[in-house]
PDB file of C-alpha atoms in Angstrom:
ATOM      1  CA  UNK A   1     -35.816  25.332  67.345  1.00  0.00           C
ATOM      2  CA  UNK A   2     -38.102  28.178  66.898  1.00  0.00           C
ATOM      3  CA  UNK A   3     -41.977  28.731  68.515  1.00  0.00           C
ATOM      4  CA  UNK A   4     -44.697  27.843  66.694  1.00  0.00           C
ATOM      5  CA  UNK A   5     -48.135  29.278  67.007  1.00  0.00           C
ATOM      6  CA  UNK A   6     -49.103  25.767  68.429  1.00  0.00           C
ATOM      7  CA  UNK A   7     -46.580  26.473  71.051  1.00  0.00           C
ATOM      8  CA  UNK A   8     -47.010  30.233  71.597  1.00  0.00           C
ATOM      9  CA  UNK A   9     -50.878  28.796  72.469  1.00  0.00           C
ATOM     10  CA  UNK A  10     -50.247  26.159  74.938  1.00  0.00           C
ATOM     11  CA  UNK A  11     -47.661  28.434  76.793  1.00  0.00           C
ATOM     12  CA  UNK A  12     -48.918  28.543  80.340  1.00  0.00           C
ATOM     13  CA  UNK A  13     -47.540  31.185  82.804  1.00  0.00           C
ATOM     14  CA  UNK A  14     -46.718  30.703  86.302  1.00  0.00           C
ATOM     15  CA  UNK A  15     -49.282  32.454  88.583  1.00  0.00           C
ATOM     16  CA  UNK A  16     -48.214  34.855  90.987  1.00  0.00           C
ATOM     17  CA  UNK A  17     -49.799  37.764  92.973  1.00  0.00           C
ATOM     18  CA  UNK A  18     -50.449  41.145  91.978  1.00  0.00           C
ATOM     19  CA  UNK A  19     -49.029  39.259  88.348  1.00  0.00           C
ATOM     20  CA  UNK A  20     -50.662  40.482  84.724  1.00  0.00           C
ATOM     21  CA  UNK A  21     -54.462  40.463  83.914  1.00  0.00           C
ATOM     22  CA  UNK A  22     -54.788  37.217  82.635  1.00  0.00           C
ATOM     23  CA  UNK A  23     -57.946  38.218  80.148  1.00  0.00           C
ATOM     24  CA  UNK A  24     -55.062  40.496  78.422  1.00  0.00           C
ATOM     25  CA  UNK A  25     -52.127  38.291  78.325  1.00  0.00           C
ATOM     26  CA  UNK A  26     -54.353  35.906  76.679  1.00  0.00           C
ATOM     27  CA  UNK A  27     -55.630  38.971  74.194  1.00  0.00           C
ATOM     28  CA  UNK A  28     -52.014  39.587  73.010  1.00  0.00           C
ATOM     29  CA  UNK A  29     -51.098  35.988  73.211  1.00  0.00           C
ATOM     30  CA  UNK A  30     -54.174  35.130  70.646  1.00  0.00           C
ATOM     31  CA  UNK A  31     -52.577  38.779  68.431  1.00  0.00           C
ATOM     32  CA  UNK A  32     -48.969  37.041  68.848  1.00  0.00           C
ATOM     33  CA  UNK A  33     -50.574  33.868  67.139  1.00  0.00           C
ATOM     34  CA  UNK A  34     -52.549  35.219  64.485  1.00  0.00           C
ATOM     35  CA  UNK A  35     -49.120  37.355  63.528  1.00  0.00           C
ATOM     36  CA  UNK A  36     -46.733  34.853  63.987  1.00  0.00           C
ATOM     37  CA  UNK A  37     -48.983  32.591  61.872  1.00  0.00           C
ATOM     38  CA  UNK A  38     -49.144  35.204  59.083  1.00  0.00           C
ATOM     39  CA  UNK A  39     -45.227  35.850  59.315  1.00  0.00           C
ATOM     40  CA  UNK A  40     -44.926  31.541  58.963  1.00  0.00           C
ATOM     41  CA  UNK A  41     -47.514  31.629  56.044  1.00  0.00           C
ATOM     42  CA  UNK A  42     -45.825  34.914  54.620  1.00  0.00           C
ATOM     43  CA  UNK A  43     -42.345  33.419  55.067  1.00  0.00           C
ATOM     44  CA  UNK A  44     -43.598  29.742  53.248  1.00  0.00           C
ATOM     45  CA  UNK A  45     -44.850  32.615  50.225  1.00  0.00           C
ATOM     46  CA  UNK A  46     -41.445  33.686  50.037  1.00  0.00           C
ATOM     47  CA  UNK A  47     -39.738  30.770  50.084  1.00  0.00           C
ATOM     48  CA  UNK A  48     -41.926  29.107  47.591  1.00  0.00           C
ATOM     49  CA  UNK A  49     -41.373  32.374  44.919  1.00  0.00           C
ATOM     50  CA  UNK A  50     -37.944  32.212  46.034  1.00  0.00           C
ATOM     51  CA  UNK A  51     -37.647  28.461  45.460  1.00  0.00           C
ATOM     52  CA  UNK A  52     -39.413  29.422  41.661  1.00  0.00           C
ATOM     53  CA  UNK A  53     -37.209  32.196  40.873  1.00  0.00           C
ATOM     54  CA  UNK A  54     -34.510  30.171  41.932  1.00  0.00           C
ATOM     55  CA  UNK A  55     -35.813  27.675  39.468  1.00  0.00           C
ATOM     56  CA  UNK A  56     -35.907  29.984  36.759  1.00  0.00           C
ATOM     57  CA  UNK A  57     -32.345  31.363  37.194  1.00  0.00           C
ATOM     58  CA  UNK A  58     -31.260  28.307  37.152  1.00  0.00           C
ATOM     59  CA  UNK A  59     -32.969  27.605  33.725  1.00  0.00           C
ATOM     60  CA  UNK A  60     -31.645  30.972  32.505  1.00  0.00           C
ATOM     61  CA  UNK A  61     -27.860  30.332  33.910  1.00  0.00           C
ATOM     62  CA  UNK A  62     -28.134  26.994  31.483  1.00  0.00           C
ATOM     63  CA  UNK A  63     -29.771  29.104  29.032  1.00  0.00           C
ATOM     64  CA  UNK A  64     -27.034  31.475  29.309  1.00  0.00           C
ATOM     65  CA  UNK A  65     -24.152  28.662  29.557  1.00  0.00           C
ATOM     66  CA  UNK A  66     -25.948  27.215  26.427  1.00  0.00           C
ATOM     67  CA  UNK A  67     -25.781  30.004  24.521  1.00  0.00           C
ATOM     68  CA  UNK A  68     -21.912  30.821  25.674  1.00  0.00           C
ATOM     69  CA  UNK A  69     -21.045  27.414  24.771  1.00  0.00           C
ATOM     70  CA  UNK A  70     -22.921  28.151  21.180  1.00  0.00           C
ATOM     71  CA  UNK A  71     -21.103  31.348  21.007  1.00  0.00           C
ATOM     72  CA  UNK A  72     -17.568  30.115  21.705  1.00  0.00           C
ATOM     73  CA  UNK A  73     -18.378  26.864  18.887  1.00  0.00           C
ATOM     74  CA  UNK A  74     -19.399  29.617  16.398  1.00  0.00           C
ATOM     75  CA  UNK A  75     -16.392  31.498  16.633  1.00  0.00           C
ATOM     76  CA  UNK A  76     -14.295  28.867  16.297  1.00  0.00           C
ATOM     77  CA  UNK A  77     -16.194  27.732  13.458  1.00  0.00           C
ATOM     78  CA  UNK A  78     -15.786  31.200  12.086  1.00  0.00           C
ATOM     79  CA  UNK A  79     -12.208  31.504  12.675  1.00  0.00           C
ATOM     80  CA  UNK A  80     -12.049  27.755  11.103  1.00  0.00           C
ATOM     81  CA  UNK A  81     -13.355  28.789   8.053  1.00  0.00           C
ATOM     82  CA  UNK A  82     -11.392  31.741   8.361  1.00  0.00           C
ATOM     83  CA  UNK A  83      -8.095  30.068   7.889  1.00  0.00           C
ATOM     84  CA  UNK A  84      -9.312  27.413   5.913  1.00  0.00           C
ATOM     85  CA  UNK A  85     -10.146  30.076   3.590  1.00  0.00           C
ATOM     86  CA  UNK A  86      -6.885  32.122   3.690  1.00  0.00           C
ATOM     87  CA  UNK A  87      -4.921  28.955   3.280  1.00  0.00           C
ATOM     88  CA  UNK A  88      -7.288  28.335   0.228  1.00  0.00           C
ATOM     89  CA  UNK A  89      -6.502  31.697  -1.060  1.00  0.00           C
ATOM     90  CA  UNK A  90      -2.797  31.675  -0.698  1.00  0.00           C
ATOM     91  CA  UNK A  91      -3.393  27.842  -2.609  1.00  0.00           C
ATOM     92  CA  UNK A  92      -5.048  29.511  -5.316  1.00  0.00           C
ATOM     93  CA  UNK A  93      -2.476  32.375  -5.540  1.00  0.00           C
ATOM     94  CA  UNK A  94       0.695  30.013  -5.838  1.00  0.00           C
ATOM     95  CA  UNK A  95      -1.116  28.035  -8.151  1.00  0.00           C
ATOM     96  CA  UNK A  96      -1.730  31.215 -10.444  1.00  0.00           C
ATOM     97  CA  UNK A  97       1.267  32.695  -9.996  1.00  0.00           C
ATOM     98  CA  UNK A  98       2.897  29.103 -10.885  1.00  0.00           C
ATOM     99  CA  UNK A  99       0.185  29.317 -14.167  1.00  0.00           C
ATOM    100  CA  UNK A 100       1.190  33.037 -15.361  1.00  0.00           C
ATOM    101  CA  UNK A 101       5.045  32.271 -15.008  1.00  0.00           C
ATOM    102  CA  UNK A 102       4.265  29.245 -17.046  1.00  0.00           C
ATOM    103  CA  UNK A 103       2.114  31.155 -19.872  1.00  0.00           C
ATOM    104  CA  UNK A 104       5.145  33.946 -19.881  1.00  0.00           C
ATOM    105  CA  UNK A 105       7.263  30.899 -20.521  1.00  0.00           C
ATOM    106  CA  UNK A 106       5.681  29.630 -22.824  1.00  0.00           C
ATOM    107  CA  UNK A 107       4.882  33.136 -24.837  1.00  0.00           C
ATOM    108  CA  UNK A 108       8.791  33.922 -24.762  1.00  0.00           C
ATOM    109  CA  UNK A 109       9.756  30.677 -26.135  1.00  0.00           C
ATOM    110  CA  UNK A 110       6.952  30.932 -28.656  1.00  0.00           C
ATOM    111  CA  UNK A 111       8.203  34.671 -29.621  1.00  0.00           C
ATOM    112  CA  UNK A 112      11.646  33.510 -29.877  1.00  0.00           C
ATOM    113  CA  UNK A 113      10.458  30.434 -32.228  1.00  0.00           C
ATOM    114  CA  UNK A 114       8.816  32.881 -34.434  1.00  0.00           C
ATOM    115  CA  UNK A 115      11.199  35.394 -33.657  1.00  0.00           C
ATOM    116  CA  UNK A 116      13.561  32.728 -35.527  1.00  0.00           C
ATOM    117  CA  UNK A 117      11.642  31.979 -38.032  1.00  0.00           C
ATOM    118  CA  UNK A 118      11.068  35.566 -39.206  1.00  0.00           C
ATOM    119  CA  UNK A 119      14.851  35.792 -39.563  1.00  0.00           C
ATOM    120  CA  UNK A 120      14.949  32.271 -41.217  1.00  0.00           C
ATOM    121  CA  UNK A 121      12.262  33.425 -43.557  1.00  0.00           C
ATOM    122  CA  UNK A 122      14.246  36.690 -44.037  1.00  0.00           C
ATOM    123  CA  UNK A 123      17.238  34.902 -45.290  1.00  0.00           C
ATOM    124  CA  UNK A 124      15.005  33.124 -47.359  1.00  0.00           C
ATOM    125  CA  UNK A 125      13.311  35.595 -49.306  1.00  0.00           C
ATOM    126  CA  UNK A 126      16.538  37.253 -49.597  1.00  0.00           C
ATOM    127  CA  UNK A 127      18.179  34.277 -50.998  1.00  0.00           C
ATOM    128  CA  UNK A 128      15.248  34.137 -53.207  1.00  0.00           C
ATOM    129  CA  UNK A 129      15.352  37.510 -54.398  1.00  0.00           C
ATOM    130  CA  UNK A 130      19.245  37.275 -55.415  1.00  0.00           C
ATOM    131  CA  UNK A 131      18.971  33.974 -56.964  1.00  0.00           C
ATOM    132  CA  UNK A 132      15.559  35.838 -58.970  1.00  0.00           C
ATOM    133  CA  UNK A 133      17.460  38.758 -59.645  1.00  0.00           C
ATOM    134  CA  UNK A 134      20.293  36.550 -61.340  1.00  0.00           C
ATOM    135  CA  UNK A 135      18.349  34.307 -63.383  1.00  0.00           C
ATOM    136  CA  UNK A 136      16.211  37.753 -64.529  1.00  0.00           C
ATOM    137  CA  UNK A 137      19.669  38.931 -65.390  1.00  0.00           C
ATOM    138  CA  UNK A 138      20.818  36.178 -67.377  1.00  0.00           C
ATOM    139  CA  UNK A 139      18.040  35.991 -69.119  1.00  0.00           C
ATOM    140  CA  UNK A 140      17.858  39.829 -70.369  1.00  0.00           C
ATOM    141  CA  UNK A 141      21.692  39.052 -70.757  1.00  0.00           C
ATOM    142  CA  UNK A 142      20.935  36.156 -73.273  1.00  0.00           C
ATOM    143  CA  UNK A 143      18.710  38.302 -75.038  1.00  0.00           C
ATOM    144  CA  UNK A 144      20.904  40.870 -75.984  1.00  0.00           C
ATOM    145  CA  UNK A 145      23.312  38.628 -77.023  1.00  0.00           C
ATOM    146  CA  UNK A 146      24.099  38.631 -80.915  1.00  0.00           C
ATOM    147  CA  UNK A 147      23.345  35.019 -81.059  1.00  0.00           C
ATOM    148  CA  UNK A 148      19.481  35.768 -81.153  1.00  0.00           C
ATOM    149  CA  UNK A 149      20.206  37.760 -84.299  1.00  0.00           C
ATOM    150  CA  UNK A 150      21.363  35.393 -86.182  1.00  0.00           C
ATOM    151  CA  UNK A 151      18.342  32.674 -85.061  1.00  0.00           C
ATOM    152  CA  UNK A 152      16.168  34.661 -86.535  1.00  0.00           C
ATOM    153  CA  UNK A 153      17.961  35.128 -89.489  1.00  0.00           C
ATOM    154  CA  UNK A 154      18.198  31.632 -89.940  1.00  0.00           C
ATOM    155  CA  UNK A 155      14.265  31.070 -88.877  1.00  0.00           C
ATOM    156  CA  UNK A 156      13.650  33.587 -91.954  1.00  0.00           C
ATOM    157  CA  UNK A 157      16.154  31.799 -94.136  1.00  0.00           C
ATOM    158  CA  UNK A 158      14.299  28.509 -93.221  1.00  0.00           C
ATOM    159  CA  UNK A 159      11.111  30.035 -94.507  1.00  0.00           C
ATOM    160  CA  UNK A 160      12.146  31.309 -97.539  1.00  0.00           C
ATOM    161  CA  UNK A 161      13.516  28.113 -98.682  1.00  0.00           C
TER     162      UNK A 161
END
């Protein structure tokens, strides 16, 4: 257990002859005190800031452990939202891709309908135009026939009379 001034005080020495000047023992002994005192008191100082620094690293290791913690739950967050978002884009992709296939589909078929119904058409007007063409015919054919000549001989005849 180590001295205290209380202690260093009281200490008595045996007496002896031709020992040390007691007046002078008693001097340093009182100078052994006061330091020893002002090493205890100096030494409670230190532990006390040591005790509050101690305190406040502790506060900034939880600060620090905190913010880690925070950190860590951010960047898994962030990497969350990450592949939530690249699964959401390769969603979105498929489902266009799946879209434009379907419009191309659907333009193709349409191009043959029409496609098909030009030709159709085609056919038609040139079905038309023959069938035209002969009935234009037959009439310019009926009208140079003689037969006209003589109705309108007979239309003149019928006026006369």
């Amino acid at each position: 257990m180590p001295l205290t001034p209380l202690d260093i005080h009281n200490k008595e020495f045996a007496r002896r002859i031709r020992g040390y000047d007691e007046d002078e023992v008693n001097e340093f002994l009182d100078q052994v005190i006061k330091d020893y005192e002002g090493v205890i008191r100096e030494n409670k100082e230190l532990q006390n800031q040591m005790f509050t620094l101690q305190e406040r690293l502790d506060h900034f290791i939880n600060i620090e452990d905190s913010l880690s913690k925070t950190i860590i739950v951010a960047q898994e967050a962030a990497d969350d939202v990450k592949t939530n978002a690249k699964k959401e884009s390769q969603l979105i992709i498929k489902e266009s891709e799946k879209n434009a296939d379907r419009i191309i589909n659907e333009a193709l078929s349409k191009s043959r309908k029409i496609s098909m119904e030009i030709e159709e058409l085609k056919k038609q007007a040139s079905i038309y135009r023959t069938r035209f063409r002969s009935l234009v015919e037959a009439q310019l054919e009926l009208l140079s026939m003689d037969g006209w000549e003589t109705l309108e001989s007979r239309e003149e005849a019928k006026e006369v009379y």
